[in-house]
Amino acid sequence: YTTNIDDYLTFVCEEDRERIQQAFEDVHTNKIDKIKEEYRVHRPDKSDGSEDWMEVRAFVEQYDEEGKPLVVVGSSLFITERKVAERELIAAKERAEESNRLKSAFLANMSHEIRTPLNAIVGFSNVLTSGEYSGEEQKTFVEVIQTNSDLLLRLIGDILDISRLETDK
């Protein structure tokens, strides 16, 4: 059926109206020969004032003798559910990206935290094996190794606890 463009535009949300009106005008003035636009509309059958999304597709089917559009055929389709799904996917993607950034930062931090006591353990173990130090110095080295071994063990335990929490086990 035939629709007057002004009647059609009354349902288009104010923020989108100018863009949609321009698209129809561009078809009318022969700047473009087809339209594919998405926009928000107010539905008169909805009393809560919420907006829905529509997609319009239209093309010039027939031109007059002067080459101007004579007949434009199109359709409008409600796409609100698709838009909701798109927003949910975008939000899920952003959450996943943030989770990945946090995971990377956590792994970098854990890598540093684990290497620090491990370097002390390896370094002082090497010093001990050289045998060039007195009994008192060796006792100090063993204490440093023991302290850092305990720290390393606690760090690994904490990592395993976090892993168990994440997997609900």
XYZ file of N, CA, C and O in Angstrom, residues 20 48 55 66 68 84 100 107-108 125 136 144 146 157 162-163:
64
model
N 16.787 9.711 8.335
C 15.858 8.924 7.521
C 15.189 9.810 6.469
O 15.064 9.423 5.301
N 3.889 2.143 27.157
C 4.987 2.448 28.083
C 5.988 3.456 27.516
O 6.941 3.831 28.174
N 14.032 -1.607 10.552
C 14.932 -1.549 9.401
C 14.052 -1.281 8.196
O 13.011 -1.922 8.025
N 11.579 11.521 -17.475
C 12.727 12.397 -17.217
C 13.797 11.715 -16.364
O 14.790 12.337 -15.996
N 13.318 10.526 -13.326
C 13.102 10.742 -11.892
C 12.325 9.558 -11.322
O 11.502 8.954 -12.025
N 18.646 -5.909 20.547
C 18.899 -6.318 21.931
C 19.995 -7.377 21.950
O 20.937 -7.314 22.752
N 40.109 -10.857 29.813
C 41.392 -11.241 29.223
C 42.496 -10.281 29.635
O 43.622 -10.710 29.935
N 48.643 -12.720 35.283
C 49.743 -13.631 34.948
C 51.095 -12.916 34.960
O 52.087 -13.479 35.429
N 51.127 -11.691 34.471
C 52.386 -10.928 34.500
C 52.814 -10.682 35.935
O 54.002 -10.825 36.281
N 71.343 -21.016 46.678
C 71.719 -22.435 46.556
C 73.049 -22.546 45.832
O 73.922 -23.347 46.213
N 78.445 -19.817 59.768
C 77.441 -18.804 60.103
C 76.837 -18.207 58.844
O 75.624 -17.992 58.766
N 67.638 -17.799 54.209
C 67.091 -17.052 53.070
C 66.390 -18.016 52.113
O 65.280 -17.751 51.630
N 65.116 -20.953 52.867
C 63.907 -21.469 53.520
C 62.782 -20.427 53.495
O 61.649 -20.743 53.176
N 50.251 -21.952 46.327
C 49.000 -22.348 46.979
C 47.886 -21.362 46.716
O 46.736 -21.752 46.440
N 42.871 -19.825 43.847
C 42.139 -18.985 42.897
C 41.635 -19.848 41.744
O 40.491 -19.719 41.303
N 42.474 -20.723 41.254
C 42.080 -21.604 40.153
C 40.904 -22.483 40.561
O 39.962 -22.672 39.785
